[in-house]
Structure formats: structure tokens, C-alpha cells
Amino acid sequence: MTGLRDGHVVGGRTSDGVVRVPPPEFDPVTHAATTDFVGVASEGTVVSWTWVPEPVKAQPLDHPFAWALVKLDGADTAIMHAVDVASNDAIHTGMRVRIRWAAERVGAITDIACFEPADTAEHSESFSADEGSAEGVTGVITPVSLDYVYAASPEESAFFRGMAEGRILGQRCPVCRKVYVPPRGACPVDGVPTTDEVELAGSGTVTTFCIVNVPFLGQRITPPYVSAYVLLDGADIAFLHLIQGIDAHDVRMGMRVEAVWKPREEWGTTIENILHFQPNGEPDAAYETYEGHL
Ligand SMILES: [Zn+2]
């Protein structure tokens, strides 16, 4: 990565004499750390390729291009990267290509913007792997994001539509009479559909909980805070939510709590309509009342 930042490609010679690009961290035969680094050229030969007629977001090029395996001069293995050519007629196996470097290099594979046709058959200048700046790249930041669409089942859809009206809706198993919230659509014990809709109160009992002390990216509440299973009155499975309005260290099993809703105008089809649960002032529930729901 340091080489890329400095505009060089570095491979690693492993115990079998093969120059591998990028260098493996460990020798595949001896399992020793790779220490023999070798500079290779920024020009090479297309070994194989495939055409991408419709690039998708975050691919190296925003117009049709080829993914290719390119064996750089001086290397024994090929690396995969994009080749910028006008059409699939303009690329072929054995074609000479060279690296088009990114305008700004930071020490990441994206420092190679793509490959482009090399006009001459001359080998590009090689260099020593020892060249370059003394300060090595020690880390790479790889941003990752994941978008997904959640498709609610008919039962979950009813639950979320209930949420938009300030109601907590569960469903009862017609065989064992257990009430599931949010509804699952079927009783896992009896294997039958849960058909009876049950509206639950916003009050319940803390069964188990944890105090969150660890900060993490995207956290909305400053630690310490409590995430708890709340067994709503009339339900048979507990509901995971936050406990606020009390010092985190005072939360306890059996504590009676109530839902605190957002202002009505902010309600949507989401469980986030309930901001959190807070103590409702009732005496703690006896352990026997929830021991079967832990
Ligand atoms: Zn059942």
C-alpha cells in the first residue's frame, strides 16, 4: 500500500520463487511472513477479461469497461482491475495495458484508478521496492455501507400499522394461548398460524437487561444506558427496548415500566414511536410472575 501511494507496484517473492502481486502476508508454502519485496512494472499484459456493459455504483468506472486479469511485467501472478477501453472490441487477451494512477493517492488499491491501453510494446521502467518515502502506510480505511429493504410479513405489517396508531398489537396462538409481540405469524411451539389479534398495554415488567457501557459508531445515547427485555402485560414473550428515566445502575429484574411515546405527530410505522420505557412507580413484580419468560 505504501508503494501504491508512492506510485509503484510492489510484489512479494515467496519461497517457491514466484513473485506475487499483491504480496501475500504469509508464504503459502512455509507460512513464514513475506519479507522479500520486489518492485514490478506499472505496465503488463491482459491474461483474461470480461466486459461490463452496465457498471453499477461504486465500480471503478461509470461507463462500460472490462474487468481484466493483468500480469504486470516482473510479476508471475495477475491482479484484477478495470481496463478503460471504448468497447469490447478494443480489448483482447495479450493486449498491453498500463496503470492509470488516481489523481490523489492515499495508500489503497483505489490508487490504481484503472488500466488503459499501452501504446508501445516497450516495458515500462521498473524500480526498486526500497525506493519511496520512509513513512509506510500502516492502515487502510475501507468505508462499507449496506442498504436493505425490509419486507414485513402480513402479521408484522399489522403490528407496524398499529404502531402508527399508538397501539401495540400482538397475536395469540389458538392452541397454547401464548401471545407473541411483535407477532411472528405462527406459534413456534404448535406450528399453527397465530390468528387472534391482541392489543397490549404499554406497561410491563423488566425480565432481563444489560447496561451498555461501550461506545460505538452511530450510538444515539451516551453510555451507560440500559437495554432490557420488557414483558408487556398480557404478552408471553419479552420485547427488547431501552429503559430511561432512571439511573442505569438502579434498573433491576422485576421492575415495572411503561412505554414513553414520541409526540403523536412524529408517529410512523416503526417501533421507534416508543422512545423508551421508564419506571411507572408500581411495586416490583414477583419473580414467579415472569420466571417462565426469561
Ligand atoms: Zn402455541
PDB file of C-alpha atoms and ligand atoms in Angstrom:
ATOM      1  CA  MET A   1       0.000   0.000   0.000  1.00  0.00           C
ATOM      2  CA  THR A   2       2.939   2.302   0.656  1.00  0.00           C
ATOM      3  CA  GLY A   3       4.175   1.500  -2.866  1.00  0.00           C
ATOM      4  CA  LEU A   4       0.806   2.352  -4.385  1.00  0.00           C
ATOM      5  CA  ARG A   5       0.756   5.655  -2.561  1.00  0.00           C
ATOM      6  CA  ASP A   6       4.201   6.389  -3.999  1.00  0.00           C
ATOM      7  CA  GLY A   7       3.163   5.312  -7.489  1.00  0.00           C
ATOM      8  CA  HIS A   8       4.871   1.906  -7.531  1.00  0.00           C
ATOM      9  CA  VAL A   9       3.580  -1.641  -7.561  1.00  0.00           C
ATOM     10  CA  VAL A  10       5.272  -3.972  -5.112  1.00  0.00           C
ATOM     11  CA  GLY A  11       5.089  -7.754  -5.197  1.00  0.00           C
ATOM     12  CA  GLY A  12       6.398 -10.375  -2.823  1.00  0.00           C
ATOM     13  CA  ARG A  13       8.732 -13.232  -3.792  1.00  0.00           C
ATOM     14  CA  THR A  14       7.691 -16.358  -1.951  1.00  0.00           C
ATOM     15  CA  SER A  15       9.803 -19.446  -1.163  1.00  0.00           C
ATOM     16  CA  ASP A  16       8.864 -21.076  -4.486  1.00  0.00           C
ATOM     17  CA  GLY A  17      10.435 -18.140  -6.347  1.00  0.00           C
ATOM     18  CA  VAL A  18       7.097 -16.794  -7.526  1.00  0.00           C
ATOM     19  CA  VAL A  19       6.601 -13.022  -7.494  1.00  0.00           C
ATOM     20  CA  ARG A  20       3.051 -12.475  -6.316  1.00  0.00           C
ATOM     21  CA  VAL A  21       1.152  -9.192  -6.673  1.00  0.00           C
ATOM     22  CA  PRO A  22      -0.177  -8.046  -4.290  1.00  0.00           C
ATOM     23  CA  PRO A  23       2.333  -9.642  -1.900  1.00  0.00           C
ATOM     24  CA  PRO A  24       0.735 -12.206   0.403  1.00  0.00           C
ATOM     25  CA  GLU A  25       1.150 -11.567   4.098  1.00  0.00           C
ATOM     26  CA  PHE A  26       2.437 -15.101   4.629  1.00  0.00           C
ATOM     27  CA  ASP A  27       4.232 -17.575   2.361  1.00  0.00           C
ATOM     28  CA  PRO A  28       1.648 -20.124   1.166  1.00  0.00           C
ATOM     29  CA  VAL A  29       4.215 -22.949   1.448  1.00  0.00           C
ATOM     30  CA  THR A  30       6.322 -22.166   4.527  1.00  0.00           C
ATOM     31  CA  HIS A  31       3.745 -19.943   6.264  1.00  0.00           C
ATOM     32  CA  ALA A  32       6.571 -17.532   7.128  1.00  0.00           C
ATOM     33  CA  ALA A  33       5.934 -13.798   6.858  1.00  0.00           C
ATOM     34  CA  THR A  34       6.732 -12.382   3.419  1.00  0.00           C
ATOM     35  CA  THR A  35       9.906 -10.297   3.588  1.00  0.00           C
ATOM     36  CA  ASP A  36      11.305 -10.347   0.027  1.00  0.00           C
ATOM     37  CA  PHE A  37       9.547  -7.432  -1.664  1.00  0.00           C
ATOM     38  CA  VAL A  38      10.094  -6.830  -5.358  1.00  0.00           C
ATOM     39  CA  GLY A  39       9.198  -3.832  -7.459  1.00  0.00           C
ATOM     40  CA  VAL A  40       7.280  -4.694 -10.622  1.00  0.00           C
ATOM     41  CA  ALA A  41       6.328  -2.587 -13.614  1.00  0.00           C
ATOM     42  CA  SER A  42       3.194  -0.483 -13.922  1.00  0.00           C
ATOM     43  CA  GLU A  43       2.637  -1.989 -17.358  1.00  0.00           C
ATOM     44  CA  GLY A  44       1.619  -5.516 -18.210  1.00  0.00           C
ATOM     45  CA  THR A  45      -0.393  -7.927 -20.298  1.00  0.00           C
ATOM     46  CA  VAL A  46      -4.094  -8.817 -20.199  1.00  0.00           C
ATOM     47  CA  VAL A  47      -4.392 -12.504 -19.268  1.00  0.00           C
ATOM     48  CA  SER A  48      -8.170 -12.689 -19.437  1.00  0.00           C
ATOM     49  CA  TRP A  49     -11.075 -10.274 -19.288  1.00  0.00           C
ATOM     50  CA  THR A  50     -14.833  -9.846 -19.165  1.00  0.00           C
ATOM     51  CA  TRP A  51     -16.967  -6.963 -20.363  1.00  0.00           C
ATOM     52  CA  VAL A  52     -19.160  -4.877 -18.047  1.00  0.00           C
ATOM     53  CA  PRO A  53     -21.855  -3.252 -20.226  1.00  0.00           C
ATOM     54  CA  GLU A  54     -23.735  -1.624 -17.342  1.00  0.00           C
ATOM     55  CA  PRO A  55     -21.476  -0.544 -14.470  1.00  0.00           C
ATOM     56  CA  VAL A  56     -23.074  -0.228 -11.061  1.00  0.00           C
ATOM     57  CA  LYS A  57     -22.474   2.336  -8.352  1.00  0.00           C
ATOM     58  CA  ALA A  58     -19.010   2.299  -6.777  1.00  0.00           C
ATOM     59  CA  GLN A  59     -17.355   0.378  -9.598  1.00  0.00           C
ATOM     60  CA  PRO A  60     -14.111   1.986 -10.809  1.00  0.00           C
ATOM     61  CA  LEU A  61     -15.633   3.490 -13.974  1.00  0.00           C
ATOM     62  CA  ASP A  62     -19.066   4.948 -14.650  1.00  0.00           C
ATOM     63  CA  HIS A  63     -19.138   3.854 -18.288  1.00  0.00           C
ATOM     64  CA  PRO A  64     -18.837   0.371 -19.841  1.00  0.00           C
ATOM     65  CA  PHE A  65     -15.439  -1.176 -19.129  1.00  0.00           C
ATOM     66  CA  ALA A  66     -13.651  -4.513 -18.829  1.00  0.00           C
ATOM     67  CA  TRP A  67     -12.629  -6.366 -15.713  1.00  0.00           C
ATOM     68  CA  ALA A  68      -9.327  -7.976 -16.531  1.00  0.00           C
ATOM     69  CA  LEU A  69      -6.591 -10.077 -15.013  1.00  0.00           C
ATOM     70  CA  VAL A  70      -3.401  -8.189 -15.761  1.00  0.00           C
ATOM     71  CA  LYS A  71       0.061  -9.691 -15.320  1.00  0.00           C
ATOM     72  CA  LEU A  72       2.423  -6.816 -14.662  1.00  0.00           C
ATOM     73  CA  ASP A  73       5.932  -7.100 -16.110  1.00  0.00           C
ATOM     74  CA  GLY A  74       8.140  -8.662 -13.470  1.00  0.00           C
ATOM     75  CA  ALA A  75       5.257 -10.425 -11.726  1.00  0.00           C
ATOM     76  CA  ASP A  76       4.276 -14.077 -12.002  1.00  0.00           C
ATOM     77  CA  THR A  77       0.661 -13.641 -10.904  1.00  0.00           C
ATOM     78  CA  ALA A  78      -2.048 -11.398 -12.308  1.00  0.00           C
ATOM     79  CA  ILE A  79      -4.114  -8.787 -10.492  1.00  0.00           C
ATOM     80  CA  MET A  80      -7.704  -7.989 -11.302  1.00  0.00           C
ATOM     81  CA  HIS A  81      -8.638  -4.448 -12.190  1.00  0.00           C
ATOM     82  CA  ALA A  82     -10.721  -2.394 -14.594  1.00  0.00           C
ATOM     83  CA  VAL A  83      -9.466  -1.599 -18.087  1.00  0.00           C
ATOM     84  CA  ASP A  84     -10.821   1.573 -19.665  1.00  0.00           C
ATOM     85  CA  VAL A  85     -11.500   0.860 -23.336  1.00  0.00           C
ATOM     86  CA  ALA A  86     -14.276   2.158 -25.546  1.00  0.00           C
ATOM     87  CA  SER A  87     -15.850  -1.184 -26.378  1.00  0.00           C
ATOM     88  CA  ASN A  88     -15.361  -4.910 -26.012  1.00  0.00           C
ATOM     89  CA  ASP A  89     -13.789  -4.885 -29.490  1.00  0.00           C
ATOM     90  CA  ALA A  90     -10.967  -2.769 -28.125  1.00  0.00           C
ATOM     91  CA  ILE A  91      -9.615  -5.333 -25.665  1.00  0.00           C
ATOM     92  CA  HIS A  92      -8.110  -8.752 -26.197  1.00  0.00           C
ATOM     93  CA  THR A  93      -6.059 -11.307 -24.335  1.00  0.00           C
ATOM     94  CA  GLY A  94      -2.370 -10.488 -24.700  1.00  0.00           C
ATOM     95  CA  MET A  95      -3.075  -6.777 -25.006  1.00  0.00           C
ATOM     96  CA  ARG A  96      -0.565  -4.417 -23.398  1.00  0.00           C
ATOM     97  CA  VAL A  97      -2.007  -2.138 -20.714  1.00  0.00           C
ATOM     98  CA  ARG A  98      -0.624   0.241 -18.134  1.00  0.00           C
ATOM     99  CA  ILE A  99      -1.796   1.689 -14.865  1.00  0.00           C
ATOM    100  CA  ARG A 100      -3.680   4.976 -14.847  1.00  0.00           C
ATOM    101  CA  TRP A 101      -2.941   6.330 -11.386  1.00  0.00           C
ATOM    102  CA  ALA A 102      -5.548   8.154  -9.342  1.00  0.00           C
ATOM    103  CA  ALA A 103      -5.069  11.917  -9.127  1.00  0.00           C
ATOM    104  CA  GLU A 104      -4.658  11.653  -5.380  1.00  0.00           C
ATOM    105  CA  ARG A 105      -3.001   8.552  -3.911  1.00  0.00           C
ATOM    106  CA  VAL A 106      -3.558   7.562  -0.307  1.00  0.00           C
ATOM    107  CA  GLY A 107      -2.148   4.037   0.012  1.00  0.00           C
ATOM    108  CA  ALA A 108      -5.080   1.913  -1.141  1.00  0.00           C
ATOM    109  CA  ILE A 109      -5.903  -0.285  -4.122  1.00  0.00           C
ATOM    110  CA  THR A 110      -8.021   2.603  -5.438  1.00  0.00           C
ATOM    111  CA  ASP A 111      -4.732   4.447  -6.049  1.00  0.00           C
ATOM    112  CA  ILE A 112      -4.862   2.458  -9.294  1.00  0.00           C
ATOM    113  CA  ALA A 113      -7.762   4.264 -10.986  1.00  0.00           C
ATOM    114  CA  CYS A 114      -7.834   1.647 -13.738  1.00  0.00           C
ATOM    115  CA  PHE A 115      -5.692   0.282 -16.564  1.00  0.00           C
ATOM    116  CA  GLU A 116      -5.567   1.797 -20.027  1.00  0.00           C
ATOM    117  CA  PRO A 117      -4.109   0.568 -23.333  1.00  0.00           C
ATOM    118  CA  ALA A 118      -0.338   0.971 -23.536  1.00  0.00           C
ATOM    119  CA  ASP A 119       0.637   2.499 -26.849  1.00  0.00           C
ATOM    120  CA  THR A 120       4.038   0.908 -27.135  1.00  0.00           C
ATOM    121  CA  ALA A 121       5.331  -2.579 -26.576  1.00  0.00           C
ATOM    122  CA  GLU A 122       8.220  -1.252 -24.526  1.00  0.00           C
ATOM    123  CA  HIS A 123       8.383  -2.403 -20.998  1.00  0.00           C
ATOM    124  CA  SER A 124       7.800   0.356 -18.553  1.00  0.00           C
ATOM    125  CA  GLU A 125      10.537   1.360 -16.218  1.00  0.00           C
ATOM    126  CA  SER A 126      10.931  -0.818 -13.207  1.00  0.00           C
ATOM    127  CA  PHE A 127      12.168   0.381  -9.862  1.00  0.00           C
ATOM    128  CA  SER A 128      13.497  -0.909  -6.601  1.00  0.00           C
ATOM    129  CA  ALA A 129      10.990  -1.793  -3.890  1.00  0.00           C
ATOM    130  CA  ASP A 130      13.238   0.045  -1.463  1.00  0.00           C
ATOM    131  CA  GLU A 131      12.547   3.358  -3.154  1.00  0.00           C
ATOM    132  CA  GLY A 132       9.873   5.702  -1.984  1.00  0.00           C
ATOM    133  CA  SER A 133       9.209   7.577   1.179  1.00  0.00           C
ATOM    134  CA  ALA A 134      10.315   6.218   4.508  1.00  0.00           C
ATOM    135  CA  GLU A 135       6.945   6.583   6.170  1.00  0.00           C
ATOM    136  CA  GLY A 136       4.962   3.433   5.433  1.00  0.00           C
ATOM    137  CA  VAL A 137       1.222   3.047   5.128  1.00  0.00           C
ATOM    138  CA  THR A 138       0.092   1.233   8.269  1.00  0.00           C
ATOM    139  CA  GLY A 139      -3.679   1.210   7.801  1.00  0.00           C
ATOM    140  CA  VAL A 140      -6.362   1.331   5.162  1.00  0.00           C
ATOM    141  CA  ILE A 141      -9.810   2.795   5.700  1.00  0.00           C
ATOM    142  CA  THR A 142     -12.449   0.899   3.750  1.00  0.00           C
ATOM    143  CA  PRO A 143     -15.874   2.531   4.055  1.00  0.00           C
ATOM    144  CA  VAL A 144     -18.640  -0.067   3.902  1.00  0.00           C
ATOM    145  CA  SER A 145     -22.356   0.645   3.750  1.00  0.00           C
ATOM    146  CA  LEU A 146     -25.275  -1.657   3.325  1.00  0.00           C
ATOM    147  CA  ASP A 147     -28.741  -0.619   2.174  1.00  0.00           C
ATOM    148  CA  TYR A 148     -31.542  -3.114   2.507  1.00  0.00           C
ATOM    149  CA  VAL A 149     -35.278  -3.181   2.116  1.00  0.00           C
ATOM    150  CA  TYR A 150     -37.210  -4.965   4.831  1.00  0.00           C
ATOM    151  CA  ALA A 151     -40.347  -6.729   3.633  1.00  0.00           C
ATOM    152  CA  ALA A 152     -42.780  -7.071   6.545  1.00  0.00           C
ATOM    153  CA  SER A 153     -44.925 -10.195   6.750  1.00  0.00           C
ATOM    154  CA  PRO A 154     -48.726  -9.619   6.931  1.00  0.00           C
ATOM    155  CA  GLU A 155     -48.556 -10.037  10.726  1.00  0.00           C
ATOM    156  CA  GLU A 156     -45.614  -7.664  11.098  1.00  0.00           C
ATOM    157  CA  SER A 157     -47.358  -5.231   8.768  1.00  0.00           C
ATOM    158  CA  ALA A 158     -50.374  -5.230  11.122  1.00  0.00           C
ATOM    159  CA  PHE A 159     -48.013  -4.629  14.040  1.00  0.00           C
ATOM    160  CA  PHE A 160     -46.318  -1.662  12.365  1.00  0.00           C
ATOM    161  CA  ARG A 161     -49.640  -0.169  11.242  1.00  0.00           C
ATOM    162  CA  GLY A 162     -50.788  -0.483  14.863  1.00  0.00           C
ATOM    163  CA  MET A 163     -47.643   1.365  15.921  1.00  0.00           C
ATOM    164  CA  ALA A 164     -48.637   4.268  13.660  1.00  0.00           C
ATOM    165  CA  GLU A 165     -51.877   4.489  15.712  1.00  0.00           C
ATOM    166  CA  GLY A 166     -50.117   4.249  19.069  1.00  0.00           C
ATOM    167  CA  ARG A 167     -51.229   0.649  19.604  1.00  0.00           C
ATOM    168  CA  ILE A 168     -49.093  -2.373  20.442  1.00  0.00           C
ATOM    169  CA  LEU A 169     -50.575  -5.369  18.636  1.00  0.00           C
ATOM    170  CA  GLY A 170     -49.669  -8.987  19.228  1.00  0.00           C
ATOM    171  CA  GLN A 171     -51.183 -12.275  18.155  1.00  0.00           C
ATOM    172  CA  ARG A 172     -52.363 -15.252  20.188  1.00  0.00           C
ATOM    173  CA  CYS A 173     -51.760 -18.919  19.413  1.00  0.00           C
ATOM    174  CA  PRO A 174     -55.127 -20.677  19.222  1.00  0.00           C
ATOM    175  CA  VAL A 175     -53.619 -23.840  20.753  1.00  0.00           C
ATOM    176  CA  CYS A 176     -51.347 -22.796  23.652  1.00  0.00           C
ATOM    177  CA  ARG A 177     -52.915 -19.300  24.044  1.00  0.00           C
ATOM    178  CA  LYS A 178     -49.499 -17.633  24.176  1.00  0.00           C
ATOM    179  CA  VAL A 179     -49.377 -14.048  22.946  1.00  0.00           C
ATOM    180  CA  TYR A 180     -46.468 -13.096  20.711  1.00  0.00           C
ATOM    181  CA  VAL A 181     -45.422  -9.469  20.231  1.00  0.00           C
ATOM    182  CA  PRO A 182     -44.307  -8.447  17.695  1.00  0.00           C
ATOM    183  CA  PRO A 183     -46.333 -11.241  16.062  1.00  0.00           C
ATOM    184  CA  ARG A 184     -44.380 -13.967  14.268  1.00  0.00           C
ATOM    185  CA  GLY A 185     -47.257 -15.272  12.172  1.00  0.00           C
ATOM    186  CA  ALA A 186     -47.017 -18.765  13.639  1.00  0.00           C
ATOM    187  CA  CYS A 187     -46.541 -20.346  17.048  1.00  0.00           C
ATOM    188  CA  PRO A 188     -43.084 -21.969  17.171  1.00  0.00           C
ATOM    189  CA  VAL A 189     -44.351 -24.475  19.747  1.00  0.00           C
ATOM    190  CA  ASP A 190     -47.510 -25.635  17.999  1.00  0.00           C
ATOM    191  CA  GLY A 191     -46.674 -24.809  14.402  1.00  0.00           C
ATOM    192  CA  VAL A 192     -50.034 -23.211  13.731  1.00  0.00           C
ATOM    193  CA  PRO A 193     -50.846 -19.700  12.476  1.00  0.00           C
ATOM    194  CA  THR A 194     -51.462 -17.090  15.168  1.00  0.00           C
ATOM    195  CA  THR A 195     -54.736 -15.576  14.060  1.00  0.00           C
ATOM    196  CA  ASP A 196     -56.221 -13.740  17.055  1.00  0.00           C
ATOM    197  CA  GLU A 197     -55.120 -10.137  17.329  1.00  0.00           C
ATOM    198  CA  VAL A 198     -54.451  -8.910  20.862  1.00  0.00           C
ATOM    199  CA  GLU A 199     -53.866  -5.299  21.867  1.00  0.00           C
ATOM    200  CA  LEU A 200     -51.373  -4.978  24.670  1.00  0.00           C
ATOM    201  CA  ALA A 201     -50.958  -2.341  27.339  1.00  0.00           C
ATOM    202  CA  GLY A 202     -47.911  -0.117  27.283  1.00  0.00           C
ATOM    203  CA  SER A 203     -46.902  -1.384  30.707  1.00  0.00           C
ATOM    204  CA  GLY A 204     -44.758  -4.360  31.564  1.00  0.00           C
ATOM    205  CA  THR A 205     -42.013  -5.914  33.637  1.00  0.00           C
ATOM    206  CA  VAL A 206     -38.263  -5.893  33.068  1.00  0.00           C
ATOM    207  CA  THR A 207     -37.174  -9.518  32.832  1.00  0.00           C
ATOM    208  CA  THR A 208     -33.502  -9.282  31.925  1.00  0.00           C
ATOM    209  CA  PHE A 209     -31.349  -6.325  30.941  1.00  0.00           C
ATOM    210  CA  CYS A 210     -27.840  -5.186  30.236  1.00  0.00           C
ATOM    211  CA  ILE A 211     -26.076  -1.932  30.954  1.00  0.00           C
ATOM    212  CA  VAL A 212     -24.387  -0.701  27.793  1.00  0.00           C
ATOM    213  CA  ASN A 213     -21.024   0.811  28.702  1.00  0.00           C
ATOM    214  CA  VAL A 214     -19.281   0.501  25.351  1.00  0.00           C
ATOM    215  CA  PRO A 215     -19.441   3.416  22.926  1.00  0.00           C
ATOM    216  CA  PHE A 216     -19.822   2.551  19.239  1.00  0.00           C
ATOM    217  CA  LEU A 217     -20.195   4.371  15.925  1.00  0.00           C
ATOM    218  CA  GLY A 218     -23.727   5.695  15.372  1.00  0.00           C
ATOM    219  CA  GLN A 219     -24.714   5.382  19.039  1.00  0.00           C
ATOM    220  CA  ARG A 220     -27.553   7.796  19.825  1.00  0.00           C
ATOM    221  CA  ILE A 221     -27.436   7.670  23.612  1.00  0.00           C
ATOM    222  CA  THR A 222     -24.424   8.350  25.777  1.00  0.00           C
ATOM    223  CA  PRO A 223     -23.400   5.282  27.824  1.00  0.00           C
ATOM    224  CA  PRO A 224     -24.101   3.972  30.353  1.00  0.00           C
ATOM    225  CA  TYR A 225     -27.676   3.129  29.407  1.00  0.00           C
ATOM    226  CA  VAL A 226     -29.919   0.106  29.716  1.00  0.00           C
ATOM    227  CA  SER A 227     -31.254  -2.199  27.045  1.00  0.00           C
ATOM    228  CA  ALA A 228     -33.854  -4.513  28.534  1.00  0.00           C
ATOM    229  CA  TYR A 229     -36.344  -7.225  27.766  1.00  0.00           C
ATOM    230  CA  VAL A 230     -39.756  -5.927  28.803  1.00  0.00           C
ATOM    231  CA  LEU A 231     -42.547  -8.462  29.227  1.00  0.00           C
ATOM    232  CA  LEU A 232     -45.623  -6.438  28.361  1.00  0.00           C
ATOM    233  CA  ASP A 233     -48.677  -7.183  30.479  1.00  0.00           C
ATOM    234  CA  GLY A 234     -50.647  -9.828  28.619  1.00  0.00           C
ATOM    235  CA  ALA A 235     -47.717 -10.943  26.411  1.00  0.00           C
ATOM    236  CA  ASP A 236     -45.768 -14.172  26.633  1.00  0.00           C
ATOM    237  CA  ILE A 237     -42.551 -13.067  25.009  1.00  0.00           C
ATOM    238  CA  ALA A 238     -40.468 -10.105  26.067  1.00  0.00           C
ATOM    239  CA  PHE A 239     -39.863  -7.067  23.946  1.00  0.00           C
ATOM    240  CA  LEU A 240     -36.387  -5.514  23.601  1.00  0.00           C
ATOM    241  CA  HIS A 241     -36.242  -1.788  24.291  1.00  0.00           C
ATOM    242  CA  LEU A 242     -34.420   0.946  26.173  1.00  0.00           C
ATOM    243  CA  ILE A 243     -35.000   1.881  29.793  1.00  0.00           C
ATOM    244  CA  GLN A 244     -34.618   5.570  30.618  1.00  0.00           C
ATOM    245  CA  GLY A 245     -35.791   7.888  33.378  1.00  0.00           C
ATOM    246  CA  ILE A 246     -33.755   6.037  35.999  1.00  0.00           C
ATOM    247  CA  ASP A 247     -30.059   5.676  36.728  1.00  0.00           C
ATOM    248  CA  ALA A 248     -28.744   2.722  34.719  1.00  0.00           C
ATOM    249  CA  HIS A 249     -27.421   1.070  37.872  1.00  0.00           C
ATOM    250  CA  ASP A 250     -30.833   1.185  39.566  1.00  0.00           C
ATOM    251  CA  VAL A 251     -32.579  -0.895  36.860  1.00  0.00           C
ATOM    252  CA  ARG A 252     -33.471  -4.370  38.153  1.00  0.00           C
ATOM    253  CA  MET A 253     -35.286  -7.532  37.197  1.00  0.00           C
ATOM    254  CA  GLY A 254     -38.973  -7.313  38.041  1.00  0.00           C
ATOM    255  CA  MET A 255     -39.046  -3.520  37.746  1.00  0.00           C
ATOM    256  CA  ARG A 256     -42.396  -2.257  36.449  1.00  0.00           C
ATOM    257  CA  VAL A 257     -42.147   0.077  33.469  1.00  0.00           C
ATOM    258  CA  GLU A 258     -44.317   1.893  30.939  1.00  0.00           C
ATOM    259  CA  ALA A 259     -43.822   2.936  27.337  1.00  0.00           C
ATOM    260  CA  VAL A 260     -42.966   6.569  26.620  1.00  0.00           C
ATOM    261  CA  TRP A 261     -44.198   7.524  23.164  1.00  0.00           C
ATOM    262  CA  LYS A 262     -42.917  10.220  20.855  1.00  0.00           C
ATOM    263  CA  PRO A 263     -45.236  13.165  20.181  1.00  0.00           C
ATOM    264  CA  ARG A 264     -48.179  11.890  18.108  1.00  0.00           C
ATOM    265  CA  GLU A 265     -47.272  13.992  15.046  1.00  0.00           C
ATOM    266  CA  GLU A 266     -43.970  12.088  14.804  1.00  0.00           C
ATOM    267  CA  TRP A 267     -45.511   8.630  14.724  1.00  0.00           C
ATOM    268  CA  GLY A 268     -44.774   6.380  11.768  1.00  0.00           C
ATOM    269  CA  THR A 269     -44.924   2.664  11.061  1.00  0.00           C
ATOM    270  CA  THR A 270     -41.958   1.998  13.323  1.00  0.00           C
ATOM    271  CA  ILE A 271     -41.183   0.675  16.757  1.00  0.00           C
ATOM    272  CA  GLU A 272     -39.235   3.893  17.293  1.00  0.00           C
ATOM    273  CA  ASN A 273     -42.577   5.582  18.052  1.00  0.00           C
ATOM    274  CA  ILE A 274     -41.833   4.273  21.527  1.00  0.00           C
ATOM    275  CA  LEU A 275     -38.861   6.352  22.668  1.00  0.00           C
ATOM    276  CA  HIS A 276     -38.102   4.113  25.621  1.00  0.00           C
ATOM    277  CA  PHE A 277     -39.664   2.594  28.732  1.00  0.00           C
ATOM    278  CA  GLN A 278     -39.477   4.221  32.150  1.00  0.00           C
ATOM    279  CA  PRO A 279     -40.409   3.151  35.699  1.00  0.00           C
ATOM    280  CA  ASN A 280     -44.155   3.511  36.281  1.00  0.00           C
ATOM    281  CA  GLY A 281     -43.945   3.632  40.073  1.00  0.00           C
ATOM    282  CA  GLU A 282     -45.632   0.288  40.741  1.00  0.00           C
ATOM    283  CA  PRO A 283     -44.007  -2.160  43.192  1.00  0.00           C
ATOM    284  CA  ASP A 284     -41.656  -4.663  41.577  1.00  0.00           C
ATOM    285  CA  ALA A 285     -43.287  -7.780  40.132  1.00  0.00           C
ATOM    286  CA  ALA A 286     -42.718 -11.030  41.998  1.00  0.00           C
ATOM    287  CA  TYR A 287     -40.137 -13.283  40.350  1.00  0.00           C
ATOM    288  CA  GLU A 288     -42.726 -16.063  39.901  1.00  0.00           C
ATOM    289  CA  THR A 289     -44.772 -13.800  37.600  1.00  0.00           C
ATOM    290  CA  TYR A 290     -42.059 -13.711  34.935  1.00  0.00           C
ATOM    291  CA  GLU A 291     -39.760 -16.660  35.673  1.00  0.00           C
ATOM    292  CA  GLY A 292     -41.281 -18.552  32.751  1.00  0.00           C
ATOM    293  CA  HIS A 293     -40.394 -15.760  30.345  1.00  0.00           C
ATOM    294  CA  LEU A 294     -36.660 -15.399  30.883  1.00  0.00           C
TER     295      LEU A 294
HETATM  296 ZN    ZN B   1     -48.897 -22.246  20.544  1.00  0.00          ZN
END
